[in-house]
């Protein structure tokens, strides 16, 4: 019985390492494919965005959180529910701007960077840039405010749909 | 603990990213092969590293068949949260120098989302290459040199054929 339980955590640990390692292999491959780090960052962000767009559906279906009414609430859900659910960590929220439209997430134990040591020639590579893309993609799907300004009249339409 | 669904999303993006470079709508078979190779080699690297992190007790696996069973149970559960559905081997393994194993998964998780209808059968190999590499890499860390190929008969079922190379 205890062996069985042991195996359970073992396979959980392995599946989490699988993600970290796969991500590492991906970044390595991108560094081979693109000449400069900027392009790798951009590519990681783009892939993250595509993931975020689909992740939000998974998140809403599984977490049962309702609509957030302000950005502070959004920050709380991201840090305490979403990060907990997908990466098993809870980043702290700091550096709120006075207007309340900007905040920082501090990740103390980012699982993406386990086993990683960046060589010196990649100083401008943002290793975990995928996460930024994921956040952007996911938030864009639930928040009209993040849409880029469309043609006139578009915003009204959006406002109605999302109100 | 990283949630398992993330791997699936990441894998989908990796496949999409590799094939996004094709500017011309009708890529040559060479490029297709190249992309599969890239995915396979990424999988190999990951499989190797996973193999290195296996618990000590499993590292002392005795027989070749035990290792294959380990892949079907523990590795598959860790990666896909399910066990492989069947493992078969040719019984002439003793006679011929190569051991061949066929690992069958009747609903391979990376294919499930495209499994309704026949529309995407041709796309399936893209979604198997990484896993082939993963198996080969893990085997390589466990001291078994192998060739791994995959085939799809009817979505989402697929079979991985492992041919052990004996020198």
PDB file of C-alpha atoms in Angstrom:
ATOM      1  CA  UNK A   1       0.000   0.000   0.000  1.00  0.00           C
ATOM      2  CA  UNK A   2       2.700   2.426   0.975  1.00  0.00           C
ATOM      3  CA  UNK A   3       4.573   1.356  -2.115  1.00  0.00           C
ATOM      4  CA  UNK A   4       1.584   2.259  -4.197  1.00  0.00           C
ATOM      5  CA  UNK A   5       1.365   5.718  -2.631  1.00  0.00           C
ATOM      6  CA  UNK A   6       5.061   6.137  -3.106  1.00  0.00           C
ATOM      7  CA  UNK A   7       4.702   5.350  -6.760  1.00  0.00           C
ATOM      8  CA  UNK A   8       1.950   7.933  -7.068  1.00  0.00           C
ATOM      9  CA  UNK A   9       4.102  10.799  -5.855  1.00  0.00           C
ATOM     10  CA  UNK A  10       6.997   9.431  -7.849  1.00  0.00           C
ATOM     11  CA  UNK A  11       5.064   9.585 -11.075  1.00  0.00           C
ATOM     12  CA  UNK A  12       3.738  13.040 -10.201  1.00  0.00           C
ATOM     13  CA  UNK A  13       7.273  14.217  -9.688  1.00  0.00           C
ATOM     14  CA  UNK A  14       8.284  12.660 -12.977  1.00  0.00           C
ATOM     15  CA  UNK A  15       5.441  14.253 -14.857  1.00  0.00           C
ATOM     16  CA  UNK A  16       6.411  17.627 -13.500  1.00  0.00           C
ATOM     17  CA  UNK A  17      10.026  17.041 -14.468  1.00  0.00           C
ATOM     18  CA  UNK A  18       8.833  15.990 -17.892  1.00  0.00           C
ATOM     19  CA  UNK A  19       7.360  19.425 -18.464  1.00  0.00           C
ATOM     20  CA  UNK A  20      10.433  21.234 -17.198  1.00  0.00           C
ATOM     21  CA  UNK A  21      12.740  19.107 -19.321  1.00  0.00           C
ATOM     22  CA  UNK A  22      10.587  19.392 -22.419  1.00  0.00           C
ATOM     23  CA  UNK A  23      10.534  23.140 -22.002  1.00  0.00           C
ATOM     24  CA  UNK A  24      14.308  23.104 -21.675  1.00  0.00           C
ATOM     25  CA  UNK A  25      14.645  21.060 -24.858  1.00  0.00           C
ATOM     26  CA  UNK A  26      12.376  23.520 -26.623  1.00  0.00           C
ATOM     27  CA  UNK A  27      14.399  26.551 -25.555  1.00  0.00           C
ATOM     28  CA  UNK A  28      17.588  24.783 -26.619  1.00  0.00           C
ATOM     29  CA  UNK A  29      16.086  24.044 -30.005  1.00  0.00           C
ATOM     30  CA  UNK A  30      14.884  27.625 -30.455  1.00  0.00           C
ATOM     31  CA  UNK A  31      18.345  28.914 -29.600  1.00  0.00           C
ATOM     32  CA  UNK A  32      19.668  26.726 -32.398  1.00  0.00           C
ATOM     33  CA  UNK A  33      16.997  27.853 -34.845  1.00  0.00           C
ATOM     34  CA  UNK A  34      17.189  31.582 -34.227  1.00  0.00           C
ATOM     35  CA  UNK A  35      20.290  33.658 -34.270  1.00  0.00           C
ATOM     36  CA  UNK A  36      19.565  36.137 -31.555  1.00  0.00           C
ATOM     37  CA  UNK A  37      17.954  35.908 -28.161  1.00  0.00           C
ATOM     38  CA  UNK A  38      15.386  38.558 -28.973  1.00  0.00           C
ATOM     39  CA  UNK A  39      13.841  36.300 -31.575  1.00  0.00           C
ATOM     40  CA  UNK A  40      13.804  33.400 -29.148  1.00  0.00           C
ATOM     41  CA  UNK A  41      12.053  35.573 -26.565  1.00  0.00           C
ATOM     42  CA  UNK A  42       9.516  36.626 -29.157  1.00  0.00           C
ATOM     43  CA  UNK A  43       8.907  33.051 -30.220  1.00  0.00           C
ATOM     44  CA  UNK A  44       8.499  31.861 -26.637  1.00  0.00           C
ATOM     45  CA  UNK A  45       6.024  34.646 -26.006  1.00  0.00           C
ATOM     46  CA  UNK A  46       4.064  33.716 -29.111  1.00  0.00           C
ATOM     47  CA  UNK A  47       3.911  30.054 -28.161  1.00  0.00           C
ATOM     48  CA  UNK A  48       2.913  31.019 -24.650  1.00  0.00           C
ATOM     49  CA  UNK A  49       0.147  33.180 -26.024  1.00  0.00           C
ATOM     50  CA  UNK A  50      -1.244  30.273 -28.026  1.00  0.00           C
ATOM     51  CA  UNK A  51      -1.100  28.089 -24.933  1.00  0.00           C
ATOM     52  CA  UNK A  52      -2.737  30.753 -22.776  1.00  0.00           C
ATOM     53  CA  UNK A  53      -5.645  31.087 -25.158  1.00  0.00           C
ATOM     54  CA  UNK A  54      -6.443  27.407 -24.673  1.00  0.00           C
ATOM     55  CA  UNK A  55      -5.357  27.183 -21.066  1.00  0.00           C
ATOM     56  CA  UNK A  56      -7.965  29.684 -19.929  1.00  0.00           C
ATOM     57  CA  UNK A  57     -10.757  27.336 -20.952  1.00  0.00           C
ATOM     58  CA  UNK A  58      -9.195  24.510 -19.002  1.00  0.00           C
ATOM     59  CA  UNK A  59      -8.758  26.852 -16.061  1.00  0.00           C
ATOM     60  CA  UNK A  60     -12.314  28.179 -16.024  1.00  0.00           C
ATOM     61  CA  UNK A  61     -13.724  24.698 -16.401  1.00  0.00           C
ATOM     62  CA  UNK A  62     -11.694  23.295 -13.536  1.00  0.00           C
ATOM     63  CA  UNK A  63     -11.402  26.137 -11.059  1.00  0.00           C
ATOM     64  CA  UNK A  64     -14.943  27.407 -10.902  1.00  0.00           C
ATOM     65  CA  UNK A  65     -13.897  31.006 -10.265  1.00  0.00           C
ATOM     66  CA  UNK A  66     -16.278  33.667 -11.433  1.00  0.00           C
ATOM     67  CA  UNK A  67     -15.602  36.892 -13.224  1.00  0.00           C
ATOM     68  CA  UNK A  68     -13.138  39.252 -11.531  1.00  0.00           C
ATOM     69  CA  UNK A  69     -14.420  42.731 -10.903  1.00  0.00           C
ATOM     70  CA  UNK A  70     -11.131  44.546 -10.656  1.00  0.00           C
ATOM     71  CA  UNK A  71      -7.500  44.031 -11.401  1.00  0.00           C
ATOM     72  CA  UNK A  72      -6.641  43.259  -7.770  1.00  0.00           C
ATOM     73  CA  UNK A  73      -9.020  40.384  -7.812  1.00  0.00           C
ATOM     74  CA  UNK A  74      -7.497  39.194 -11.098  1.00  0.00           C
ATOM     75  CA  UNK A  75      -4.043  39.322  -9.557  1.00  0.00           C
ATOM     76  CA  UNK A  76      -5.242  37.227  -6.629  1.00  0.00           C
ATOM     77  CA  UNK A  77      -6.775  34.585  -8.867  1.00  0.00           C
ATOM     78  CA  UNK A  78      -3.649  34.403 -11.034  1.00  0.00           C
ATOM     79  CA  UNK A  79      -1.272  34.052  -8.127  1.00  0.00           C
ATOM     80  CA  UNK A  80      -3.275  31.962  -5.693  1.00  0.00           C
ATOM     81  CA  UNK A  81      -5.416  29.790  -7.933  1.00  0.00           C
ATOM     82  CA  UNK A  82      -3.898  29.595 -11.402  1.00  0.00           C
ATOM     83  CA  UNK A  83      -0.209  29.362 -10.534  1.00  0.00           C
ATOM     84  CA  UNK A  84      -1.065  26.954  -7.744  1.00  0.00           C
ATOM     85  CA  UNK A  85      -3.070  24.756 -10.059  1.00  0.00           C
ATOM     86  CA  UNK A  86      -0.658  24.595 -12.977  1.00  0.00           C
ATOM     87  CA  UNK A  87       2.799  25.052 -11.520  1.00  0.00           C
ATOM     88  CA  UNK A  88       2.216  24.213  -7.871  1.00  0.00           C
ATOM     89  CA  UNK A  89       3.594  27.517  -6.628  1.00  0.00           C
ATOM     90  CA  UNK A  90       2.083  30.685  -5.245  1.00  0.00           C
ATOM     91  CA  UNK A  91       3.934  33.807  -6.354  1.00  0.00           C
ATOM     92  CA  UNK A  92       3.670  36.884  -4.185  1.00  0.00           C
ATOM     93  CA  UNK A  93       2.027  40.017  -5.490  1.00  0.00           C
ATOM     94  CA  UNK A  94       3.893  43.282  -5.001  1.00  0.00           C
ATOM     95  CA  UNK A  95       4.694  46.650  -6.546  1.00  0.00           C
ATOM     96  CA  UNK A  96       1.153  47.817  -7.122  1.00  0.00           C
ATOM     97  CA  UNK A  97       1.048  50.999  -9.145  1.00  0.00           C
ATOM     98  CA  UNK A  98      -0.948  53.820  -7.523  1.00  0.00           C
ATOM     99  CA  UNK A  99      -3.586  53.514 -10.232  1.00  0.00           C
ATOM    100  CA  UNK A 100      -3.923  49.801  -9.520  1.00  0.00           C
ATOM    101  CA  UNK A 101      -3.329  48.816 -13.110  1.00  0.00           C
ATOM    102  CA  UNK A 102       0.106  47.298 -12.714  1.00  0.00           C
ATOM    103  CA  UNK A 103       1.612  44.755 -10.343  1.00  0.00           C
ATOM    104  CA  UNK A 104       4.520  42.344 -10.102  1.00  0.00           C
ATOM    105  CA  UNK A 105       4.450  38.633  -9.503  1.00  0.00           C
ATOM    106  CA  UNK A 106       7.497  37.407  -7.627  1.00  0.00           C
ATOM    107  CA  UNK A 107       8.267  33.754  -8.322  1.00  0.00           C
ATOM    108  CA  UNK A 108      10.637  32.406  -5.739  1.00  0.00           C
ATOM    109  CA  UNK A 109      10.783  28.826  -6.912  1.00  0.00           C
ATOM    110  CA  UNK A 110      10.036  28.803 -10.586  1.00  0.00           C
ATOM    111  CA  UNK A 111       9.728  25.155 -11.637  1.00  0.00           C
ATOM    112  CA  UNK A 112      10.656  26.023 -15.223  1.00  0.00           C
ATOM    113  CA  UNK A 113      14.214  26.808 -14.252  1.00  0.00           C
ATOM    114  CA  UNK A 114      15.013  23.633 -12.350  1.00  0.00           C
ATOM    115  CA  UNK A 115      18.126  22.038 -13.826  1.00  0.00           C
ATOM    116  CA  UNK A 116      18.919  25.141 -15.878  1.00  0.00           C
ATOM    117  CA  UNK A 117      22.153  26.999 -16.209  1.00  0.00           C
ATOM    118  CA  UNK A 118      22.268  29.592 -18.939  1.00  0.00           C
ATOM    119  CA  UNK A 119      25.519  29.928 -20.832  1.00  0.00           C
ATOM    120  CA  UNK A 120      27.057  33.404 -20.806  1.00  0.00           C
ATOM    121  CA  UNK A 121      26.306  34.118 -24.431  1.00  0.00           C
ATOM    122  CA  UNK A 122      22.570  34.186 -23.778  1.00  0.00           C
ATOM    123  CA  UNK A 123      22.467  37.139 -21.429  1.00  0.00           C
ATOM    124  CA  UNK A 124      19.401  38.669 -23.043  1.00  0.00           C
ATOM    125  CA  UNK A 125      17.435  35.443 -23.226  1.00  0.00           C
ATOM    126  CA  UNK A 126      14.370  35.561 -20.983  1.00  0.00           C
ATOM    127  CA  UNK A 127      14.219  31.897 -20.156  1.00  0.00           C
ATOM    128  CA  UNK A 128      10.685  31.793 -18.765  1.00  0.00           C
ATOM    129  CA  UNK A 129       9.216  34.131 -21.341  1.00  0.00           C
ATOM    130  CA  UNK A 130       6.643  31.501 -22.208  1.00  0.00           C
ATOM    131  CA  UNK A 131       4.872  32.358 -18.955  1.00  0.00           C
ATOM    132  CA  UNK A 132       4.440  35.984 -20.028  1.00  0.00           C
ATOM    133  CA  UNK A 133       2.803  34.817 -23.224  1.00  0.00           C
ATOM    134  CA  UNK A 134       0.544  32.427 -21.343  1.00  0.00           C
ATOM    135  CA  UNK A 135      -0.642  35.203 -19.041  1.00  0.00           C
ATOM    136  CA  UNK A 136      -1.220  37.570 -21.941  1.00  0.00           C
ATOM    137  CA  UNK A 137      -3.149  34.989 -23.957  1.00  0.00           C
ATOM    138  CA  UNK A 138      -5.247  33.812 -21.057  1.00  0.00           C
ATOM    139  CA  UNK A 139      -6.129  37.306 -19.836  1.00  0.00           C
ATOM    140  CA  UNK A 140      -6.962  38.485 -23.302  1.00  0.00           C
ATOM    141  CA  UNK A 141      -9.629  35.806 -23.496  1.00  0.00           C
ATOM    142  CA  UNK A 142     -11.396  37.016 -20.361  1.00  0.00           C
ATOM    143  CA  UNK A 143     -10.801  40.721 -20.365  1.00  0.00           C
ATOM    144  CA  UNK A 144     -12.056  43.106 -23.024  1.00  0.00           C
ATOM    145  CA  UNK A 145      -9.696  45.766 -21.711  1.00  0.00           C
ATOM    146  CA  UNK A 146      -6.670  44.017 -23.099  1.00  0.00           C
ATOM    147  CA  UNK A 147      -7.853  43.957 -26.687  1.00  0.00           C
ATOM    148  CA  UNK A 148      -5.951  46.314 -28.931  1.00  0.00           C
ATOM    149  CA  UNK A 149      -8.125  49.242 -30.008  1.00  0.00           C
ATOM    150  CA  UNK A 150     -10.277  48.183 -32.952  1.00  0.00           C
ATOM    151  CA  UNK A 151     -12.113  50.242 -35.541  1.00  0.00           C
ATOM    152  CA  UNK A 152     -14.606  52.809 -34.170  1.00  0.00           C
ATOM    153  CA  UNK A 153     -17.750  51.210 -32.861  1.00  0.00           C
ATOM    154  CA  UNK A 154     -15.892  47.996 -32.149  1.00  0.00           C
ATOM    155  CA  UNK A 155     -15.349  48.866 -28.499  1.00  0.00           C
ATOM    156  CA  UNK A 156     -19.031  49.455 -27.961  1.00  0.00           C
ATOM    157  CA  UNK A 157     -19.803  46.092 -29.406  1.00  0.00           C
ATOM    158  CA  UNK A 158     -17.218  44.495 -27.177  1.00  0.00           C
ATOM    159  CA  UNK A 159     -18.530  46.408 -24.189  1.00  0.00           C
ATOM    160  CA  UNK A 160     -21.961  45.022 -24.727  1.00  0.00           C
ATOM    161  CA  UNK A 161     -20.776  41.490 -25.219  1.00  0.00           C
ATOM    162  CA  UNK A 162     -18.645  41.473 -22.132  1.00  0.00           C
ATOM    163  CA  UNK A 163     -20.801  43.582 -19.829  1.00  0.00           C
TER     164      UNK A 163
ATOM    165  CA  UNK B   1       3.890  20.080  -8.974  1.00  0.00           C
ATOM    166  CA  UNK B   2       3.377  21.023 -12.580  1.00  0.00           C
ATOM    167  CA  UNK B   3      -0.029  20.116 -13.897  1.00  0.00           C
ATOM    168  CA  UNK B   4      -0.046  17.409 -16.555  1.00  0.00           C
ATOM    169  CA  UNK B   5      -2.141  19.354 -19.017  1.00  0.00           C
ATOM    170  CA  UNK B   6       0.716  21.807 -19.514  1.00  0.00           C
ATOM    171  CA  UNK B   7       2.829  19.164 -21.206  1.00  0.00           C
ATOM    172  CA  UNK B   8       0.079  18.480 -23.700  1.00  0.00           C
ATOM    173  CA  UNK B   9      -0.323  22.156 -24.532  1.00  0.00           C
ATOM    174  CA  UNK B  10       3.413  22.645 -24.833  1.00  0.00           C
ATOM    175  CA  UNK B  11       3.760  19.615 -27.069  1.00  0.00           C
ATOM    176  CA  UNK B  12       1.026  20.894 -29.393  1.00  0.00           C
ATOM    177  CA  UNK B  13       2.802  24.236 -29.637  1.00  0.00           C
ATOM    178  CA  UNK B  14       6.123  22.569 -30.377  1.00  0.00           C
ATOM    179  CA  UNK B  15       4.621  20.651 -33.266  1.00  0.00           C
ATOM    180  CA  UNK B  16       2.896  23.783 -34.559  1.00  0.00           C
ATOM    181  CA  UNK B  17       6.075  25.853 -34.235  1.00  0.00           C
ATOM    182  CA  UNK B  18       8.172  23.395 -36.220  1.00  0.00           C
ATOM    183  CA  UNK B  19       5.727  23.242 -39.079  1.00  0.00           C
ATOM    184  CA  UNK B  20       5.017  26.970 -39.040  1.00  0.00           C
ATOM    185  CA  UNK B  21       8.303  27.703 -40.782  1.00  0.00           C
ATOM    186  CA  UNK B  22       7.138  26.151 -44.002  1.00  0.00           C
ATOM    187  CA  UNK B  23       6.542  29.156 -46.196  1.00  0.00           C
ATOM    188  CA  UNK B  24       5.560  27.193 -49.260  1.00  0.00           C
ATOM    189  CA  UNK B  25       2.278  25.313 -49.033  1.00  0.00           C
ATOM    190  CA  UNK B  26       3.725  22.160 -50.518  1.00  0.00           C
ATOM    191  CA  UNK B  27       6.843  21.296 -48.569  1.00  0.00           C
ATOM    192  CA  UNK B  28       9.177  18.640 -49.815  1.00  0.00           C
ATOM    193  CA  UNK B  29       9.315  15.322 -48.027  1.00  0.00           C
ATOM    194  CA  UNK B  30      12.840  16.207 -46.936  1.00  0.00           C
ATOM    195  CA  UNK B  31      11.658  19.035 -44.749  1.00  0.00           C
ATOM    196  CA  UNK B  32       8.885  16.959 -43.242  1.00  0.00           C
ATOM    197  CA  UNK B  33      11.471  14.362 -42.327  1.00  0.00           C
ATOM    198  CA  UNK B  34      13.784  16.993 -40.893  1.00  0.00           C
ATOM    199  CA  UNK B  35      11.064  18.307 -38.608  1.00  0.00           C
ATOM    200  CA  UNK B  36      10.209  14.825 -37.408  1.00  0.00           C
ATOM    201  CA  UNK B  37      13.884  14.301 -36.704  1.00  0.00           C
ATOM    202  CA  UNK B  38      14.082  17.482 -34.660  1.00  0.00           C
ATOM    203  CA  UNK B  39      11.075  16.459 -32.579  1.00  0.00           C
ATOM    204  CA  UNK B  40      12.466  12.975 -32.122  1.00  0.00           C
ATOM    205  CA  UNK B  41      15.816  14.281 -30.962  1.00  0.00           C
ATOM    206  CA  UNK B  42      14.164  16.639 -28.469  1.00  0.00           C
ATOM    207  CA  UNK B  43      12.208  13.698 -27.133  1.00  0.00           C
ATOM    208  CA  UNK B  44      15.386  11.660 -26.921  1.00  0.00           C
ATOM    209  CA  UNK B  45      17.097  14.326 -24.836  1.00  0.00           C
ATOM    210  CA  UNK B  46      14.127  14.569 -22.483  1.00  0.00           C
ATOM    211  CA  UNK B  47      13.880  10.795 -22.219  1.00  0.00           C
ATOM    212  CA  UNK B  48      17.556  10.550 -21.353  1.00  0.00           C
ATOM    213  CA  UNK B  49      17.245  13.143 -18.615  1.00  0.00           C
ATOM    214  CA  UNK B  50      14.105  11.509 -17.244  1.00  0.00           C
ATOM    215  CA  UNK B  51      15.931   8.199 -17.195  1.00  0.00           C
ATOM    216  CA  UNK B  52      18.693   9.738 -15.146  1.00  0.00           C
ATOM    217  CA  UNK B  53      16.180  10.862 -12.549  1.00  0.00           C
ATOM    218  CA  UNK B  54      14.507   7.521 -12.078  1.00  0.00           C
ATOM    219  CA  UNK B  55      14.447   6.194  -8.542  1.00  0.00           C
ATOM    220  CA  UNK B  56      17.372   3.959  -7.669  1.00  0.00           C
ATOM    221  CA  UNK B  57      15.312   0.831  -7.305  1.00  0.00           C
ATOM    222  CA  UNK B  58      14.106   1.023 -10.874  1.00  0.00           C
ATOM    223  CA  UNK B  59      17.612   1.617 -12.146  1.00  0.00           C
ATOM    224  CA  UNK B  60      18.465  -1.867 -11.024  1.00  0.00           C
ATOM    225  CA  UNK B  61      16.033  -3.335 -13.520  1.00  0.00           C
ATOM    226  CA  UNK B  62      16.962  -6.849 -14.325  1.00  0.00           C
ATOM    227  CA  UNK B  63      15.794  -8.066 -17.670  1.00  0.00           C
ATOM    228  CA  UNK B  64      15.102  -6.309 -20.925  1.00  0.00           C
ATOM    229  CA  UNK B  65      11.443  -7.249 -20.603  1.00  0.00           C
ATOM    230  CA  UNK B  66      11.320  -5.643 -17.153  1.00  0.00           C
ATOM    231  CA  UNK B  67      12.605  -2.428 -18.622  1.00  0.00           C
ATOM    232  CA  UNK B  68       9.938  -2.498 -21.315  1.00  0.00           C
ATOM    233  CA  UNK B  69       7.283  -3.198 -18.695  1.00  0.00           C
ATOM    234  CA  UNK B  70       8.591  -0.287 -16.721  1.00  0.00           C
ATOM    235  CA  UNK B  71       8.146   1.980 -19.750  1.00  0.00           C
ATOM    236  CA  UNK B  72       4.596   0.755 -20.245  1.00  0.00           C
ATOM    237  CA  UNK B  73       3.592   1.266 -16.656  1.00  0.00           C
ATOM    238  CA  UNK B  74       5.598   3.843 -14.754  1.00  0.00           C
ATOM    239  CA  UNK B  75       6.870   6.025 -17.560  1.00  0.00           C
ATOM    240  CA  UNK B  76       3.534   6.071 -19.333  1.00  0.00           C
ATOM    241  CA  UNK B  77       1.682   6.924 -16.109  1.00  0.00           C
ATOM    242  CA  UNK B  78       4.129   9.719 -15.407  1.00  0.00           C
ATOM    243  CA  UNK B  79       3.846  11.169 -18.873  1.00  0.00           C
ATOM    244  CA  UNK B  80       0.245  10.450 -19.826  1.00  0.00           C
ATOM    245  CA  UNK B  81      -1.522   9.492 -16.566  1.00  0.00           C
ATOM    246  CA  UNK B  82      -2.454   6.098 -17.962  1.00  0.00           C
ATOM    247  CA  UNK B  83      -0.828   2.792 -18.644  1.00  0.00           C
ATOM    248  CA  UNK B  84       0.027   1.411 -22.034  1.00  0.00           C
ATOM    249  CA  UNK B  85      -2.726  -0.970 -23.090  1.00  0.00           C
ATOM    250  CA  UNK B  86      -0.652  -3.844 -24.300  1.00  0.00           C
ATOM    251  CA  UNK B  87       2.910  -4.949 -24.676  1.00  0.00           C
ATOM    252  CA  UNK B  88       3.745  -7.701 -27.092  1.00  0.00           C
ATOM    253  CA  UNK B  89       6.997  -9.245 -28.095  1.00  0.00           C
ATOM    254  CA  UNK B  90       8.025 -11.602 -30.804  1.00  0.00           C
ATOM    255  CA  UNK B  91       8.712 -14.958 -29.287  1.00  0.00           C
ATOM    256  CA  UNK B  92      11.491 -15.637 -31.713  1.00  0.00           C
ATOM    257  CA  UNK B  93      13.560 -13.037 -29.923  1.00  0.00           C
ATOM    258  CA  UNK B  94      15.846 -15.796 -28.793  1.00  0.00           C
ATOM    259  CA  UNK B  95      16.433 -16.919 -32.340  1.00  0.00           C
ATOM    260  CA  UNK B  96      16.858 -13.653 -34.119  1.00  0.00           C
ATOM    261  CA  UNK B  97      19.435 -11.191 -32.859  1.00  0.00           C
ATOM    262  CA  UNK B  98      16.991  -8.370 -32.422  1.00  0.00           C
ATOM    263  CA  UNK B  99      14.257  -8.187 -29.838  1.00  0.00           C
ATOM    264  CA  UNK B 100      11.146  -6.515 -31.109  1.00  0.00           C
ATOM    265  CA  UNK B 101       8.467  -5.182 -28.835  1.00  0.00           C
ATOM    266  CA  UNK B 102       5.163  -3.672 -29.806  1.00  0.00           C
ATOM    267  CA  UNK B 103       3.626  -1.255 -27.352  1.00  0.00           C
ATOM    268  CA  UNK B 104       0.034  -0.456 -28.059  1.00  0.00           C
ATOM    269  CA  UNK B 105      -2.015   2.403 -26.709  1.00  0.00           C
ATOM    270  CA  UNK B 106      -5.664   2.292 -27.701  1.00  0.00           C
ATOM    271  CA  UNK B 107      -6.244   5.953 -26.984  1.00  0.00           C
ATOM    272  CA  UNK B 108      -3.011   7.874 -27.134  1.00  0.00           C
ATOM    273  CA  UNK B 109      -3.588  11.145 -25.253  1.00  0.00           C
ATOM    274  CA  UNK B 110      -1.713  13.327 -27.718  1.00  0.00           C
ATOM    275  CA  UNK B 111      -4.013  12.122 -30.496  1.00  0.00           C
ATOM    276  CA  UNK B 112      -7.336  12.134 -28.665  1.00  0.00           C
ATOM    277  CA  UNK B 113      -8.166  15.718 -29.549  1.00  0.00           C
ATOM    278  CA  UNK B 114      -7.923  15.071 -33.268  1.00  0.00           C
ATOM    279  CA  UNK B 115      -9.481  11.655 -33.234  1.00  0.00           C
ATOM    280  CA  UNK B 116     -12.996  12.227 -34.485  1.00  0.00           C
ATOM    281  CA  UNK B 117     -13.133  11.303 -38.125  1.00  0.00           C
ATOM    282  CA  UNK B 118     -10.397  10.448 -40.550  1.00  0.00           C
ATOM    283  CA  UNK B 119      -9.507  14.000 -41.447  1.00  0.00           C
ATOM    284  CA  UNK B 120      -6.250  14.160 -39.535  1.00  0.00           C
ATOM    285  CA  UNK B 121      -4.807  10.682 -39.954  1.00  0.00           C
ATOM    286  CA  UNK B 122      -2.040  12.083 -42.113  1.00  0.00           C
ATOM    287  CA  UNK B 123      -1.066  14.572 -39.443  1.00  0.00           C
ATOM    288  CA  UNK B 124      -0.654  11.900 -36.794  1.00  0.00           C
ATOM    289  CA  UNK B 125       3.079  11.165 -37.297  1.00  0.00           C
ATOM    290  CA  UNK B 126       3.922  14.701 -36.165  1.00  0.00           C
ATOM    291  CA  UNK B 127       2.324  13.957 -32.828  1.00  0.00           C
ATOM    292  CA  UNK B 128       4.191  10.705 -32.315  1.00  0.00           C
ATOM    293  CA  UNK B 129       7.780  11.689 -33.092  1.00  0.00           C
ATOM    294  CA  UNK B 130       8.515  13.302 -29.731  1.00  0.00           C
ATOM    295  CA  UNK B 131       7.215  10.283 -27.856  1.00  0.00           C
ATOM    296  CA  UNK B 132       9.301   7.911 -29.992  1.00  0.00           C
ATOM    297  CA  UNK B 133      12.353   9.890 -28.974  1.00  0.00           C
ATOM    298  CA  UNK B 134      11.219   9.872 -25.367  1.00  0.00           C
ATOM    299  CA  UNK B 135      11.080   6.077 -25.327  1.00  0.00           C
ATOM    300  CA  UNK B 136      14.409   5.749 -27.109  1.00  0.00           C
ATOM    301  CA  UNK B 137      16.091   8.217 -24.752  1.00  0.00           C
ATOM    302  CA  UNK B 138      14.830   6.524 -21.603  1.00  0.00           C
ATOM    303  CA  UNK B 139      15.901   3.142 -22.931  1.00  0.00           C
ATOM    304  CA  UNK B 140      19.296   4.538 -23.774  1.00  0.00           C
ATOM    305  CA  UNK B 141      19.852   5.725 -20.211  1.00  0.00           C
ATOM    306  CA  UNK B 142      18.831   2.296 -18.992  1.00  0.00           C
ATOM    307  CA  UNK B 143      21.513   0.807 -21.206  1.00  0.00           C
ATOM    308  CA  UNK B 144      19.434  -0.377 -24.146  1.00  0.00           C
ATOM    309  CA  UNK B 145      20.175   0.839 -27.634  1.00  0.00           C
ATOM    310  CA  UNK B 146      17.049   0.806 -29.726  1.00  0.00           C
ATOM    311  CA  UNK B 147      15.104   2.005 -32.709  1.00  0.00           C
ATOM    312  CA  UNK B 148      11.605   3.245 -32.011  1.00  0.00           C
ATOM    313  CA  UNK B 149       8.989   3.842 -34.649  1.00  0.00           C
ATOM    314  CA  UNK B 150       5.297   4.524 -34.368  1.00  0.00           C
ATOM    315  CA  UNK B 151       2.301   3.904 -36.534  1.00  0.00           C
ATOM    316  CA  UNK B 152      -1.360   4.725 -36.429  1.00  0.00           C
ATOM    317  CA  UNK B 153      -4.033   2.353 -37.639  1.00  0.00           C
ATOM    318  CA  UNK B 154      -7.149   4.154 -36.469  1.00  0.00           C
ATOM    319  CA  UNK B 155      -7.130   7.327 -34.393  1.00  0.00           C
ATOM    320  CA  UNK B 156      -6.586   7.625 -31.491  1.00  0.00           C
ATOM    321  CA  UNK B 157      -4.985   4.198 -31.233  1.00  0.00           C
ATOM    322  CA  UNK B 158      -1.322   3.898 -32.007  1.00  0.00           C
ATOM    323  CA  UNK B 159       1.479   1.438 -31.636  1.00  0.00           C
ATOM    324  CA  UNK B 160       5.125   1.972 -30.900  1.00  0.00           C
ATOM    325  CA  UNK B 161       7.573  -0.578 -32.169  1.00  0.00           C
ATOM    326  CA  UNK B 162      10.778  -0.904 -30.220  1.00  0.00           C
ATOM    327  CA  UNK B 163      13.596  -2.802 -31.883  1.00  0.00           C
ATOM    328  CA  UNK B 164      16.465  -3.465 -29.546  1.00  0.00           C
ATOM    329  CA  UNK B 165      19.859  -3.144 -31.180  1.00  0.00           C
ATOM    330  CA  UNK B 166      22.370  -5.682 -30.068  1.00  0.00           C
ATOM    331  CA  UNK B 167      25.911  -5.176 -31.131  1.00  0.00           C
TER     332      UNK B 167
END
